[in-house]
Tab-separated table of C-alpha atoms in Angstrom:
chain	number	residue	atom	x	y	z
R	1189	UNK	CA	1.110	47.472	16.005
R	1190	UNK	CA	2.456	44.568	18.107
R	1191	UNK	CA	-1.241	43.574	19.009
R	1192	UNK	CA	-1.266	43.169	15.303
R	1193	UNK	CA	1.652	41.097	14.771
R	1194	UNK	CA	0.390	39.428	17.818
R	1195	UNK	CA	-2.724	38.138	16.213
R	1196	UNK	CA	-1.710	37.233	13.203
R	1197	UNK	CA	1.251	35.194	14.604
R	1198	UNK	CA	-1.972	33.576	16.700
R	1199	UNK	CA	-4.018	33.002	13.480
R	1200	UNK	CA	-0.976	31.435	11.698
R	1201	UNK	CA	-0.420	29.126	14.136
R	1202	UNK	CA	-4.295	28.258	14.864
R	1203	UNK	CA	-4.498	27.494	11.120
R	1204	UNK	CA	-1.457	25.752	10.817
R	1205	UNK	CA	-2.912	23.582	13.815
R	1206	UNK	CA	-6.000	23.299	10.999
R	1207	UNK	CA	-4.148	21.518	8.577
R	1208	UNK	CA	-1.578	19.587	10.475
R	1209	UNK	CA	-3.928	16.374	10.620
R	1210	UNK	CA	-4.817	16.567	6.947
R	1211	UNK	CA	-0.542	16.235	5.743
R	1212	UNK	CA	0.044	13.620	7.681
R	1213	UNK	CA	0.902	12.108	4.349
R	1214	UNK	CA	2.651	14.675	1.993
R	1215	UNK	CA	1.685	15.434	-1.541
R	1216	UNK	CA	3.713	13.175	-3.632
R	1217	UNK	CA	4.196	9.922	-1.582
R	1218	UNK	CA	4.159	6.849	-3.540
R	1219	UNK	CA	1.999	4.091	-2.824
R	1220	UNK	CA	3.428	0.272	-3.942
R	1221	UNK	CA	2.054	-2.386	-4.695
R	1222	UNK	CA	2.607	-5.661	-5.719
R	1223	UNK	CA	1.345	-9.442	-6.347
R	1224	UNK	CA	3.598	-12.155	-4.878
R	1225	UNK	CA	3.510	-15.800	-5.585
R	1226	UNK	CA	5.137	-17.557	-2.593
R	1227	UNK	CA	6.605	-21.320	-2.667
R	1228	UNK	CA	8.966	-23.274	-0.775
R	1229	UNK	CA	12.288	-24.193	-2.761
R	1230	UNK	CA	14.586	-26.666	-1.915
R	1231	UNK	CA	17.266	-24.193	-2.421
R	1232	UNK	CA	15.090	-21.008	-2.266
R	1233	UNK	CA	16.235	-17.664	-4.476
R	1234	UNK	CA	17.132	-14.944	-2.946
R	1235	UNK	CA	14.131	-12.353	-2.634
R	1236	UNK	CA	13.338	-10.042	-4.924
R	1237	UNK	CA	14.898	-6.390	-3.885
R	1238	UNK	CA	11.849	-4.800	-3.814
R	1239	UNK	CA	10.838	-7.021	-0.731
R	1240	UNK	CA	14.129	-7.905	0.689
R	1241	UNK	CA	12.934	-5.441	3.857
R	1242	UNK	CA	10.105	-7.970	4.059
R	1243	UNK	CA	11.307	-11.384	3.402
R	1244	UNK	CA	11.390	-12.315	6.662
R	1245	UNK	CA	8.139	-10.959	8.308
R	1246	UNK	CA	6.651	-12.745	5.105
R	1247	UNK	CA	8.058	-16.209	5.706
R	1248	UNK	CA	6.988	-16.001	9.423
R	1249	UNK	CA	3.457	-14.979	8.739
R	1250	UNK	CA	2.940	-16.923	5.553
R	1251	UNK	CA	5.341	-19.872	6.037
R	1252	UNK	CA	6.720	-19.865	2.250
R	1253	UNK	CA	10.865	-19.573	1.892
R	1254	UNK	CA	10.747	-18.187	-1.736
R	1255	UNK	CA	8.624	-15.130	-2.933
R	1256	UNK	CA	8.675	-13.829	-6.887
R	1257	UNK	CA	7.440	-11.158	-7.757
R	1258	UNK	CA	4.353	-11.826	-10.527
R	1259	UNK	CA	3.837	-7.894	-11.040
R	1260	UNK	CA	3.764	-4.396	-9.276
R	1261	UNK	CA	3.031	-1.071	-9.405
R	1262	UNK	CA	4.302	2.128	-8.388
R	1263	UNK	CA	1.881	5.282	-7.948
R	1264	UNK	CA	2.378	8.775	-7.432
R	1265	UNK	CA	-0.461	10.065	-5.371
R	1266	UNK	CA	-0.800	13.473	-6.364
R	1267	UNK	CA	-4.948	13.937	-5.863
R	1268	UNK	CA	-7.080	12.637	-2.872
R	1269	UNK	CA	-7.861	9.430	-4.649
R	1270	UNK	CA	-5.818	7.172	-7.236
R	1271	UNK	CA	-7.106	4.246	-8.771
R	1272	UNK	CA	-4.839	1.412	-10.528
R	1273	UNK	CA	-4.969	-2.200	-11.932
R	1274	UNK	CA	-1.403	-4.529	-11.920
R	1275	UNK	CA	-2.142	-7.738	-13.704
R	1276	UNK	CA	-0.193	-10.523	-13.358
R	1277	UNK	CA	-0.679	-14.404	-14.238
R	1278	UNK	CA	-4.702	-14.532	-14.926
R	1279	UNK	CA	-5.167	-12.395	-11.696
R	1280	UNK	CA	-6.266	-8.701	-11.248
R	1281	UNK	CA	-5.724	-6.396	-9.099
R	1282	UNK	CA	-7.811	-3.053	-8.654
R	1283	UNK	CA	-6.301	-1.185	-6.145
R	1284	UNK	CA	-8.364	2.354	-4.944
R	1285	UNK	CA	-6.368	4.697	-2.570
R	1286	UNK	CA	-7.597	7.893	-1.271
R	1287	UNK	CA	-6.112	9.732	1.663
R	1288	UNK	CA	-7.507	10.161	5.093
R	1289	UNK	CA	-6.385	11.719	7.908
R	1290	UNK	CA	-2.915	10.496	7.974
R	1291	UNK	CA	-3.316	7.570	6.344
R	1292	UNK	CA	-4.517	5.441	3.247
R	1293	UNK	CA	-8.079	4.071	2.751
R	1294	UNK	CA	-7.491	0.949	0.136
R	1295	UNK	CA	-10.059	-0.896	-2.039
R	1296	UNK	CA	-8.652	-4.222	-2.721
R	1297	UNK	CA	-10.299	-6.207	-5.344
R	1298	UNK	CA	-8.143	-9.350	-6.823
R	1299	UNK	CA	-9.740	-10.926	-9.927
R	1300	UNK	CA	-9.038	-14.425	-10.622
R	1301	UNK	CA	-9.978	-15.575	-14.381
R	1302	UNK	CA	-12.418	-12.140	-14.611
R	1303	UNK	CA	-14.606	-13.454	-11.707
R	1304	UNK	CA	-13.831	-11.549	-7.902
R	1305	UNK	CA	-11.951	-13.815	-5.581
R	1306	UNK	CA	-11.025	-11.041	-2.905
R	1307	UNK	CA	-12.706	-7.797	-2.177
R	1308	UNK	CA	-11.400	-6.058	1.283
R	1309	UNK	CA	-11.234	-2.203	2.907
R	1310	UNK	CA	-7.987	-1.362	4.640
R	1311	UNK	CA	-6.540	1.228	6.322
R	1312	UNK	CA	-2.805	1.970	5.308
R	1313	UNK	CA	-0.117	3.830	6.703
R	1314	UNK	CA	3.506	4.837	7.141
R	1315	UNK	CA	5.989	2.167	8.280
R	1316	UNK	CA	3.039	-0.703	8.205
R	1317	UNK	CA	2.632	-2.633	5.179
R	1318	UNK	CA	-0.326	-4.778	4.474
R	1319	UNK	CA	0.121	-8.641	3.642
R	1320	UNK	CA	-2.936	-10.621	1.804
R	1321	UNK	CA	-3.134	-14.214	1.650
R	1322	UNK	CA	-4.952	-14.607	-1.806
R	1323	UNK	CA	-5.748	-17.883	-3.541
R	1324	UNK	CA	-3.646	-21.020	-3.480
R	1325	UNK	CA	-1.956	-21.701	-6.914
R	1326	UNK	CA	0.006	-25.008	-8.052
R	1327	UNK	CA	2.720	-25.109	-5.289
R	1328	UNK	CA	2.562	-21.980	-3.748
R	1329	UNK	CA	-0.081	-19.214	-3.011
R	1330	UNK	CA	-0.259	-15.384	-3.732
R	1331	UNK	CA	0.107	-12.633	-1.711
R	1332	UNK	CA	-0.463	-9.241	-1.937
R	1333	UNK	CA	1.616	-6.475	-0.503
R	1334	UNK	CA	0.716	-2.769	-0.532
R	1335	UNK	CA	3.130	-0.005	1.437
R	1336	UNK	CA	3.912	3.698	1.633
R	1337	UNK	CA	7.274	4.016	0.295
């Protein structure tokens, strides 16, 4: 009998050591995503709550002062692979997530006026945010911003 309990407290954990890589990202997480258009203000707003954790990673990489937020998207990933579009100001986004091992794999395709501007594979995870220069517009330029929330 405890030879028994023995190996089945073995096979529990060997299988649990089976499916540890594949939850590295749990059932449920939400993916966000958004379209920015960034500008310099004289007297720039203050950002958008949504990005406030970001504000100032964004003006160091991007070297804008304002951001606004043209349009986002929240989405539950409850299957392997989620698809969405967020449009925003005669741009497109398709965004295509599907888990990996731990992580996201993203197909990024920004439409500009129905023709494709940006098309890019990238790997996102936990606590690292991606940041897209897009096109220039007017005064400014958009950015995109995808994270694990």
């Amino acid at each position: 009998m405890r030879t028994s309990h023995r190996f089945k407290l073995l096979l529990l954990l060997f299988l649990a050591g089976i499916a540890a890589p594949l939850t590295g990202l749990a059932a449920g997480d939400v993916v966000w995503s958004a379209m920015i258009y960034a500008s310099n203000g004289s007297a720039p707003l203050p950002p958008p709550p949504e990005i406030a954790a970001y504000s100032l990673k964004l003006q160091h990489i991007f070297g804008y002062n304002q951001f606004q937020i043209l349009n986002q998207h929240r989405e539950l990933m409850e299957s392997r692979s989620e698809n969405w579009l967020i449009p925003g100001n005669g741009f497109y986004l398709h965004v295509g997530a599907q888990k990996t091992r731990g992580n996201y794999l993203l197909n990024l395709q920004l439409y500009q006026d129905q023709r494709l501007a940006v098309k890019t594979i990238a790997l996102l995870a936990r606590q690292s945010p991606i940041f897209l220069r897009g096109p220039l517009s007017a005064e400014g330029q958009l950015i995109i911003v995808v994270a694990v929330e």
